[in-house]
Short mmCIF file of C-alpha atoms in Angstrom, two decimals:
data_model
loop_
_atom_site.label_atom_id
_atom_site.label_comp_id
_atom_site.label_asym_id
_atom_site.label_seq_id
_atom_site.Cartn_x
_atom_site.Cartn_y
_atom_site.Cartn_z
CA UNK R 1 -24.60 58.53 107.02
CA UNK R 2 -23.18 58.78 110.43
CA UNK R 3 -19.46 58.34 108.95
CA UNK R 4 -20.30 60.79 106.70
CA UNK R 5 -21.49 63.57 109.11
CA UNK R 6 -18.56 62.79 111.65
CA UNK R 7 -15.51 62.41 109.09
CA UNK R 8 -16.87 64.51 105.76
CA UNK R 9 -16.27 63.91 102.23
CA UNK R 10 -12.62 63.03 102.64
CA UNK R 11 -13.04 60.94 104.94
CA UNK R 12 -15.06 58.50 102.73
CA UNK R 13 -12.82 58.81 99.78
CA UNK R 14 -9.83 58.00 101.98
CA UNK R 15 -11.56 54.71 103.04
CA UNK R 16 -12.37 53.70 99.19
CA UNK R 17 -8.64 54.34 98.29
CA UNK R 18 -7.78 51.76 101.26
CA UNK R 19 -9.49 49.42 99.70
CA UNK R 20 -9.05 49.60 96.46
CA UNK R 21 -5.16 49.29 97.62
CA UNK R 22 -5.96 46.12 99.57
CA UNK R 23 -7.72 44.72 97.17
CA UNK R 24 -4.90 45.49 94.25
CA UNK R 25 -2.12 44.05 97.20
CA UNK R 26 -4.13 40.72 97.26
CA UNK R 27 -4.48 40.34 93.32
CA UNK R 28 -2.25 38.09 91.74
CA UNK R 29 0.01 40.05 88.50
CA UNK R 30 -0.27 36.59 86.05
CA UNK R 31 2.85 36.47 84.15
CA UNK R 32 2.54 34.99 80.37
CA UNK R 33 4.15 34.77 77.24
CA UNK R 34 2.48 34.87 74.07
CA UNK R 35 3.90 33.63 71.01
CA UNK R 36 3.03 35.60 67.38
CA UNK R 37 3.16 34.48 63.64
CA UNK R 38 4.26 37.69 61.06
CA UNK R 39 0.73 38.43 60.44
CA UNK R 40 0.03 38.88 64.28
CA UNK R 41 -2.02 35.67 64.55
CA UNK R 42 -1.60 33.80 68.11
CA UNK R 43 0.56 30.49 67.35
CA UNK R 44 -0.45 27.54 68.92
CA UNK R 45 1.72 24.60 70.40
CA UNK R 46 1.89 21.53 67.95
CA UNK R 47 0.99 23.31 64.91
CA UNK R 48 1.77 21.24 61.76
CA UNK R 49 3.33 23.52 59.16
CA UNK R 50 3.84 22.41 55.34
CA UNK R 51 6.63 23.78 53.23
CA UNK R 52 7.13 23.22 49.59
CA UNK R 53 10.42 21.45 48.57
CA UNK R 54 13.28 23.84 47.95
CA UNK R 55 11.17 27.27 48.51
CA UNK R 56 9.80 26.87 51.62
CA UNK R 57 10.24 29.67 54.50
CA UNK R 58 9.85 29.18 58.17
CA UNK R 59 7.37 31.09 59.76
CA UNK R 60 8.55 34.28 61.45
CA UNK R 61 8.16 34.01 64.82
CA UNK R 62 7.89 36.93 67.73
CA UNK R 63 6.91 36.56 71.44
CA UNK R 64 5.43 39.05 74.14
CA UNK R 65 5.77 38.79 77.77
CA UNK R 66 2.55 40.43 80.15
CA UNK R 67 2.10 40.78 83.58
CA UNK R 68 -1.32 41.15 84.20
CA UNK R 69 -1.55 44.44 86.30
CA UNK R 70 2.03 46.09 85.81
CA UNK R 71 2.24 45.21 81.64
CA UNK R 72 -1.06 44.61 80.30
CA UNK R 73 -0.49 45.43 76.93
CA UNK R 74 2.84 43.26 76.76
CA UNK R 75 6.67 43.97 75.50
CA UNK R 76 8.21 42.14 72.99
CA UNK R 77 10.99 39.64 74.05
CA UNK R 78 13.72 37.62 72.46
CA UNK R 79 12.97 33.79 70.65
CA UNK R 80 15.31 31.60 70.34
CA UNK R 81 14.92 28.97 67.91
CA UNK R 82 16.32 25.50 68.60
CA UNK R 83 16.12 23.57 65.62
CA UNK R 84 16.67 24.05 61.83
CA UNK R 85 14.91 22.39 58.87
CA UNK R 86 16.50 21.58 55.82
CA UNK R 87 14.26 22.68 52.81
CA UNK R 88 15.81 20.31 50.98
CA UNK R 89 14.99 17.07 52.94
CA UNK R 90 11.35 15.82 52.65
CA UNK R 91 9.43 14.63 55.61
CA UNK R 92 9.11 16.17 59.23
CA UNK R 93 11.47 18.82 60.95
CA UNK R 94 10.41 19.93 64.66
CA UNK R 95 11.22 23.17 65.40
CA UNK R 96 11.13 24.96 69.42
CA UNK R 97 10.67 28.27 69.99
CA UNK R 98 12.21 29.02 73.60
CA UNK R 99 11.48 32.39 75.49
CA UNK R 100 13.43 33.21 78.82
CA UNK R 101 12.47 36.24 80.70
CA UNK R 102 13.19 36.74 84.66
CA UNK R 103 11.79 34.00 85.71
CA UNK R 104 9.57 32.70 83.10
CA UNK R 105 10.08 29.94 80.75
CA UNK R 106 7.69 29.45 77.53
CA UNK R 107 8.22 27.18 74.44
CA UNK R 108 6.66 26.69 71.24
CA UNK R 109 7.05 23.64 69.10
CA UNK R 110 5.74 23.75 65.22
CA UNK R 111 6.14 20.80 63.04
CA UNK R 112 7.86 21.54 59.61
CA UNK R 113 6.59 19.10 57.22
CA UNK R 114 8.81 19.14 53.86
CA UNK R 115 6.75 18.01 51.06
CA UNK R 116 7.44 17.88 47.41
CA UNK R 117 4.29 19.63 45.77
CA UNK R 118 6.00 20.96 42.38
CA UNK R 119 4.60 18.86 39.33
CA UNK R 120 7.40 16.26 36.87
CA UNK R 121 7.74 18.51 33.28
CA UNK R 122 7.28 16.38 30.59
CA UNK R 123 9.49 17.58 27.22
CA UNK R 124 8.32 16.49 23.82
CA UNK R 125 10.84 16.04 20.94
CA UNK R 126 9.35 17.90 17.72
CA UNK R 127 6.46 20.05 17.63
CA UNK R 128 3.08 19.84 20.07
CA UNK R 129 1.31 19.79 16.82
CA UNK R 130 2.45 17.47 14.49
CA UNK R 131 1.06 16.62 11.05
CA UNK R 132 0.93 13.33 9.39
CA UNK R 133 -0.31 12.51 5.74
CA UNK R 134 -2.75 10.22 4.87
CA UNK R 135 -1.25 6.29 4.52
CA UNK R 136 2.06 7.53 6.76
CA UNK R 137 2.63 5.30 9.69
CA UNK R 138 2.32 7.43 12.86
CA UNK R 139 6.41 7.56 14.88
CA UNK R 140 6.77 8.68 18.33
CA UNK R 141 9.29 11.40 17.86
CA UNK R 142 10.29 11.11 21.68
CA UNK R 143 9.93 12.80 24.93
CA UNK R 144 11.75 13.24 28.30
CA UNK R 145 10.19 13.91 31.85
CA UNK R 146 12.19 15.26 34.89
CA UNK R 147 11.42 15.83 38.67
CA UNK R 148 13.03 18.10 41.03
CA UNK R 149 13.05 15.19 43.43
CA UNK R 150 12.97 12.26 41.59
CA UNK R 151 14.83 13.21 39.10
CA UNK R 152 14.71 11.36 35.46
CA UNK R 153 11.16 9.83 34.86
CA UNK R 154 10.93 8.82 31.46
CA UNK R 155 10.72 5.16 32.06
CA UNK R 156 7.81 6.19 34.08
CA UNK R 157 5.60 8.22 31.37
CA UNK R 158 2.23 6.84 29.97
CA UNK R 159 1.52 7.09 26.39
CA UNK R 160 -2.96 7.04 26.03
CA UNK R 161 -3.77 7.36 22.50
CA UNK R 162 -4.33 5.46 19.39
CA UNK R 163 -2.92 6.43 15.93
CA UNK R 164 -5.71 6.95 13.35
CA UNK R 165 -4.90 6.34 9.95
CA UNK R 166 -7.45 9.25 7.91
CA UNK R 167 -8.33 11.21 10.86
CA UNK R 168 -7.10 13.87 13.24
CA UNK R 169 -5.84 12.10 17.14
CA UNK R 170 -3.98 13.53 19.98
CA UNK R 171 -1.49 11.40 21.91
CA UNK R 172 -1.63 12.00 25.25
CA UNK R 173 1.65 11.57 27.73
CA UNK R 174 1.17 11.62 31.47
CA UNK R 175 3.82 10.63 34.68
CA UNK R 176 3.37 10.71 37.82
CA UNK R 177 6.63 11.18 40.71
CA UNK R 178 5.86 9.74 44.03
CA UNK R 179 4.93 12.53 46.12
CA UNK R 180 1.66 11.88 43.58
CA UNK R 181 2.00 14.97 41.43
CA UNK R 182 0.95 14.36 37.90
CA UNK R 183 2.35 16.28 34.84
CA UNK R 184 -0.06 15.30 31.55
CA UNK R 185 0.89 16.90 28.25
CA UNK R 186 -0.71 16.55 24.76
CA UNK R 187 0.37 16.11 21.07
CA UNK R 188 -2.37 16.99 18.47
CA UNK R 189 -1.42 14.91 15.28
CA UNK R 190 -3.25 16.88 11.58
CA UNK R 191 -3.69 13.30 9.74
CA UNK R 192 -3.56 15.68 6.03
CA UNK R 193 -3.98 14.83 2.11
CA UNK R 194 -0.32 16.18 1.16
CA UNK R 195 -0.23 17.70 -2.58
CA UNK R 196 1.85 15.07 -3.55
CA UNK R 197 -1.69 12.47 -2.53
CA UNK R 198 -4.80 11.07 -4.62
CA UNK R 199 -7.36 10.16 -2.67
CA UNK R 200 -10.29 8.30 -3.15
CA UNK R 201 -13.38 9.02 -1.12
CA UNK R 202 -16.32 5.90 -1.90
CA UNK R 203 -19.38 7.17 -0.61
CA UNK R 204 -22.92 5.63 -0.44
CA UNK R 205 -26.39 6.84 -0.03
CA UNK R 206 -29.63 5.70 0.14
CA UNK R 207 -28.95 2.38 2.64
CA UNK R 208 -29.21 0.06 4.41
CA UNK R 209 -30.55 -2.29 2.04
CA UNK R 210 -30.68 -5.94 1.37
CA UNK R 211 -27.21 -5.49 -0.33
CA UNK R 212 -25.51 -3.64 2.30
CA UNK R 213 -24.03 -6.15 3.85
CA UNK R 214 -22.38 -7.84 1.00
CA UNK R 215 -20.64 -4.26 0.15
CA UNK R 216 -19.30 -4.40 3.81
CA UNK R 217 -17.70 -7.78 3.24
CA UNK R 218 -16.20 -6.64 -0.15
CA UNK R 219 -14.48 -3.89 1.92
CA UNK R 220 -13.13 -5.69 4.42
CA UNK R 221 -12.05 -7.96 1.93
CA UNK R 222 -9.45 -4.78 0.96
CA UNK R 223 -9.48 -3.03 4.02
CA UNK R 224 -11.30 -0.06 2.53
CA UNK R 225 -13.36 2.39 4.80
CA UNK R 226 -15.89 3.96 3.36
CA UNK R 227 -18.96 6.48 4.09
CA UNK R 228 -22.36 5.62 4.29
CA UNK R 229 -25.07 8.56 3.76
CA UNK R 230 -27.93 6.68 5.98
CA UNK R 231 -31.60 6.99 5.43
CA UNK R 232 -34.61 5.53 7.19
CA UNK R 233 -36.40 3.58 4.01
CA UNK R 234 -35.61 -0.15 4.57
CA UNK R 235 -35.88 0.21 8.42
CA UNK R 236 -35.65 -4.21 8.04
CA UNK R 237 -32.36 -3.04 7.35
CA UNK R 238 -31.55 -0.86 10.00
CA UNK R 239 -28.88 -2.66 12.08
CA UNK R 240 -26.89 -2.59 9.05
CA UNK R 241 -26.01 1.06 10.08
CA UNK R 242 -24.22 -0.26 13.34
CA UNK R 243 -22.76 -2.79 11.95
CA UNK R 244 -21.11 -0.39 9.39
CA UNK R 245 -20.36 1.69 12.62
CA UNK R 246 -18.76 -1.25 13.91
CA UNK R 247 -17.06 -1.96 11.17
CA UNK R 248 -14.92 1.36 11.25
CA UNK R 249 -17.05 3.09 8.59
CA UNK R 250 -18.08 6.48 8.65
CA UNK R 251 -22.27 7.21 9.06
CA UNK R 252 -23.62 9.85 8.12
CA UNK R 253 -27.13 11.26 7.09
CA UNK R 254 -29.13 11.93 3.95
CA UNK R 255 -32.77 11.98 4.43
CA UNK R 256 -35.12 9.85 6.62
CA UNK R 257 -37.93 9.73 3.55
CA UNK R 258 -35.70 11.04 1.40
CA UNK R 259 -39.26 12.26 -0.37
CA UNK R 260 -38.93 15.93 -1.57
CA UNK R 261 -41.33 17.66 -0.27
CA UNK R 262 -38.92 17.68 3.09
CA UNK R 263 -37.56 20.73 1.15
CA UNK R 264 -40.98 23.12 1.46
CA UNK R 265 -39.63 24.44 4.42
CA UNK R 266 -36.71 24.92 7.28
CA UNK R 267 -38.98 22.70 9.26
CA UNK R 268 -39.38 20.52 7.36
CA UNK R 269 -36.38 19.54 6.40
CA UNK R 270 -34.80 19.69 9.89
CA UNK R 271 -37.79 17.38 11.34
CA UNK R 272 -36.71 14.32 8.61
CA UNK R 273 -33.29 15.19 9.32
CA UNK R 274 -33.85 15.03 13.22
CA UNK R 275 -35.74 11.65 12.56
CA UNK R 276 -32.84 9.75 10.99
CA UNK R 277 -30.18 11.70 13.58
CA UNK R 278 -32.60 9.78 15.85
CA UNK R 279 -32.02 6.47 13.81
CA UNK R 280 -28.29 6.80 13.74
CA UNK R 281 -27.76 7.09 17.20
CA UNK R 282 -30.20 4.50 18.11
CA UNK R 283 -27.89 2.41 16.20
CA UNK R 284 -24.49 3.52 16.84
CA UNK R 285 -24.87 5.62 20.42
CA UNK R 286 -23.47 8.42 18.51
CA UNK R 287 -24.86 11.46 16.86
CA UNK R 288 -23.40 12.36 12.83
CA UNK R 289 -22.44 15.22 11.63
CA UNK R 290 -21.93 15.04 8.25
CA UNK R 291 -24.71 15.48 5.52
CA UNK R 292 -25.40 14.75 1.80
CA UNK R 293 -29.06 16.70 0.67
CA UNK R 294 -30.97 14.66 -0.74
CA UNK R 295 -30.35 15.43 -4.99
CA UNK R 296 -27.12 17.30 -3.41
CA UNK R 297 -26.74 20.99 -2.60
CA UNK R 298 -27.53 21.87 -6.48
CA UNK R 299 -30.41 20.00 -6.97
CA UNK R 300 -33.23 22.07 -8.58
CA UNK R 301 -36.48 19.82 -7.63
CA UNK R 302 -36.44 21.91 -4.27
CA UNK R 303 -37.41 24.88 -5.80
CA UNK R 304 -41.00 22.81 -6.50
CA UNK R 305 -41.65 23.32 -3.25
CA UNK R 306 -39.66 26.11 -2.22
CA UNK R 307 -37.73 29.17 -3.72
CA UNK R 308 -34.32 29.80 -2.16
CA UNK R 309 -34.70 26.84 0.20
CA UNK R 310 -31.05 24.70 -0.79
CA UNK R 311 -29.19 28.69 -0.26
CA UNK R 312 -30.78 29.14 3.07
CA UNK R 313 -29.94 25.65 3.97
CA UNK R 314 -26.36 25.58 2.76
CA UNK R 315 -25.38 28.67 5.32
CA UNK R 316 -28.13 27.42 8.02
CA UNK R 317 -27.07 23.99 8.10
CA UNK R 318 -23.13 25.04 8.86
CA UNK R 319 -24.27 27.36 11.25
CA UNK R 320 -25.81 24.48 13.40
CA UNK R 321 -22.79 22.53 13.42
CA UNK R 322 -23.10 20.26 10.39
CA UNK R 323 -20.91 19.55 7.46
CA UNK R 324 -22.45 18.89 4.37
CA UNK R 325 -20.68 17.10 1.44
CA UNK R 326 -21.45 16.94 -2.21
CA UNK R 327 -19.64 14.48 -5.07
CA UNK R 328 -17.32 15.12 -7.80
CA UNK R 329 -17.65 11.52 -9.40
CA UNK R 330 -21.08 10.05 -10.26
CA UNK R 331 -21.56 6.21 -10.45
CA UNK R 332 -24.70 7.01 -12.42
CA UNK R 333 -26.09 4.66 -10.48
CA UNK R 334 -28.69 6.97 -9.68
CA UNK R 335 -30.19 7.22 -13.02
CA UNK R 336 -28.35 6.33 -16.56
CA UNK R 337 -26.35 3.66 -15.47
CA UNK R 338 -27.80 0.12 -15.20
CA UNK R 339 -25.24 -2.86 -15.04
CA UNK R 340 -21.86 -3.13 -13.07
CA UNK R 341 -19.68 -2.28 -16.30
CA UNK R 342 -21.29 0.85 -16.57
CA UNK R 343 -21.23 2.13 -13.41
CA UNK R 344 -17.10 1.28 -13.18
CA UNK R 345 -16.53 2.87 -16.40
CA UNK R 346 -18.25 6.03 -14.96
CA UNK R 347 -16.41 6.02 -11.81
CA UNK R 348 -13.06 5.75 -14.18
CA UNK R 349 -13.85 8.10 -16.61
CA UNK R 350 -14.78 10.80 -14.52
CA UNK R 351 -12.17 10.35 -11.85
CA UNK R 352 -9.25 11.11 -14.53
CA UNK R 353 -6.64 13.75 -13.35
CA UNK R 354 -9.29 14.11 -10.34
CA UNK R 355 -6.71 14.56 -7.36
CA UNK R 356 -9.08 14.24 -4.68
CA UNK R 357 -12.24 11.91 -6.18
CA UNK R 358 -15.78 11.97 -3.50
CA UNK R 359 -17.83 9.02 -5.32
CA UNK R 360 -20.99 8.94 -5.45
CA UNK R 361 -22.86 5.29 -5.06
CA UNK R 362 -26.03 3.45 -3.92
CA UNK R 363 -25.93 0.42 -1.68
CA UNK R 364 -29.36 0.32 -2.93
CA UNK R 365 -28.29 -0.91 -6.06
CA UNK R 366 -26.85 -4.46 -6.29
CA UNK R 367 -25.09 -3.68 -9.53
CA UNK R 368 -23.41 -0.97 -8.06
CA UNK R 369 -22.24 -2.93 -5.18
CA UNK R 370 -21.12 -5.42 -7.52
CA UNK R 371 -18.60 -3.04 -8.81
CA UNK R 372 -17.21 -2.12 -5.91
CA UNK R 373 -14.55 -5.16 -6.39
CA UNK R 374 -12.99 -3.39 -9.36
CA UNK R 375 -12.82 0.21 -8.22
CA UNK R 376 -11.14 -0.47 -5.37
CA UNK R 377 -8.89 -2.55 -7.56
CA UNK R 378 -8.59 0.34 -9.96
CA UNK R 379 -8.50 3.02 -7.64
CA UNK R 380 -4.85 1.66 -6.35
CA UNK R 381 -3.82 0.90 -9.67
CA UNK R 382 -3.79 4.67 -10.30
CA UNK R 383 -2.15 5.42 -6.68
CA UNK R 384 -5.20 6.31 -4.99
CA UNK R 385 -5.63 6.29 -0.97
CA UNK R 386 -9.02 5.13 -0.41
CA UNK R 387 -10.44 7.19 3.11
CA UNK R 388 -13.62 7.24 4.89
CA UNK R 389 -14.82 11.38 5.08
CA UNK R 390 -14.32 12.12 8.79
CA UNK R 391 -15.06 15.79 10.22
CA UNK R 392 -11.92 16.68 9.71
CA UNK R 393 -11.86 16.14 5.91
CA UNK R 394 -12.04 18.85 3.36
CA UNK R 395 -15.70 19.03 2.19
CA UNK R 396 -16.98 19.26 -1.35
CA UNK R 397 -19.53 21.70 -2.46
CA UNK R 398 -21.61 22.01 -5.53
CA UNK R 399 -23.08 24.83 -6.07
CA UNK R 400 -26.28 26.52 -4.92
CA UNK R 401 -28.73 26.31 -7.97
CA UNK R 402 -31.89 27.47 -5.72
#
């Protein structure tokens, strides 16, 4: 207060100015230089940089040089680069970044790692989707596979796949180049009955019985696949349904009771059909989609226990992902027919100038099964393919009689 009265006001402001000079004259002005990427990020020594093979850029580097008191907010200054990298070399390319400025000296050094990161193409001869008919023998039409660094791999593709003789595959083509990109491509092969085909479809409801298995030896004794509409009646029987599976036959499901009254409601039905769903996968590990009603779609007994049941069903059953199938040949094994010679003049009667023939027979019955022999035997007299129905077979429909 003393200083204050004796010298005044500017007396005290000369005195902070003094110091604030000395203090200013004793500070150190830090010199730096700063190195920037194009986006203004900081860059950091030793960075590790990837560039794809052929396309890659370097990074565009920039540099500013502050001085802590007079340039605080930094000028821009000239890099020079020492080092190239050759895009078209894999591996590692250093690169330095070197600023000079009075008497400064700063440097940068980023690692350029080349690496080949563009997938092999793989080229198939012929169509993607390729169609085969029924019987043909399945030919690789040929493919080629290229890399941009390893040039021709061909040799090198995988083929995954196996060649089904009645149903719809895909053949599957993969390579791999040995920067470990992988290039997989697909062909979907249509396994289809040309116009120019008969086809014979033997199918068989109401097993597994006691005679089920001696109608599986008869068809491997012609290499004949065949479909088997399960139900759940002889459950003594019930392995017989895998073994079919195993066998290369198609399962597929009828009725678990196969008792009528299923049909006096939606529920119904759907709870026996759930119940022998349950039986087939129990025995194969895999759920079937294909269906034969129980007295087929036109059966009239239904309508006993309930009116407009088999039309709801038809449309309902579709909707839930099923495929149901009807017949267009009758064994009469069902009803009529009694002995073996009956039940093969029935199948060859009313298979005449039928194109594609859907057979209907019970494993059930040993007579039937005892006239299995001959059909087959007749059936490729006449030029018939004998198939098992798959899912991607054309289904048969009667029509809707309730």
């Amino acid at each position: 207060m003393e200083f204050i009265k004796k010298h005044g006001l500017k007396g005290c402001i000369l005195i902070a100015i003094i110091i604030i000079g000395v203090g200013l004259f004793h500070q150190k002005n830090v010199k730096s230089v700063v190195f920037y990427g194009e986006d203004g990020h900081r860059l950091k020594d030793d960075m590790i940089v990837e560039l794809p093979y052929k396309d890659g850029e370097l990074l565009e580097v920039t540099a500013k040089y502050y001085e802590q008191i007079t340039n605080p907010e930094g000028s821009e200054v000239s890099v020079q680069q020492i080092g190239e990298v050759d895009i078209h070399t894999l591996g590692e390319h250093p690169v330095v970044y070197r600023v000079e400025h009075n008497d400064l000296i700063e440097e940068l050094t980023i690692l350029y790692i080349v690496k080949d990161v563009t997938e092999p193409t793989i080229t198939l001869e012929g169509d993607e989707e390729y169609v085969l008919y029924v019987g043909e023998e399945y030919e690789e039409p040929g493919f080629s596979a290229m890399d941009d660094v390893d040039g021709n791999l061909t040799e090198q593709v995988v083929i995954t796949g196996e060649p089904e003789p009645y149903r719809d595959f895909v053949m599957t083509y993969t390579v791999t180049d040995t920067s470990g990109n992988t290039c997989e491509i697909k062909r979907n092969v249509s396994v289809e009955v040309g116009d120019h085909q008969k086809v014979m479809y033997l199918t068989f409801d109401d097993g597994p019985s006691a005679y089920t298995k001696r109608l599986l030896d008869v068809l491997d004794k012609y290499n004949v696949k065949a479909t088997f509409f399960v139900t759940g009646n002889n459950l003594n029987y019930a392995d017989m349904i895998g073994e079919a599976y195993r066998r290369g036959h198609t399962i597929a499901l009828h009725t678990y009771t196969h008792d009528y009254s299923i049909y006096r409601s939606a529920e119904t039905y759907y709870a026996d059909l759930q119940k022998i769903q349950d039986l087939v996968v129990e025995q194969t590990g895999q759920e079937a989609k294909i269906v034969r009603f129980p007295g087929g779609t036109s059966n009239t007994t239904s309508a006993k226990y309930c009116k407009g049941i088999m039309s709801f069903l038809a449309e309902d059953l579709e909707k839930k992902g099923y495929l149901y199938c009807d017949w267009n040949v009758s064994s009469g094994d069902g009803g009529g027919a009694f002995d073996e010679e009956t039940v093969i003049n029935n199948v060859i009667n009313f298979s005449a100038g039928v194109r594609k023939a859907i057979v209907l027979q019970h494993d059930s019955q040993w007579f039937s099964v005892e006239a299995v022999d001959d059909i087959i035997k007749y059936a490729r007299s006449k030029g018939y393919i004998l198939l098992p129905l798959t899912e991607d077979s054309e289904m048969l429909h009667q029509g809707v009689s309730n």
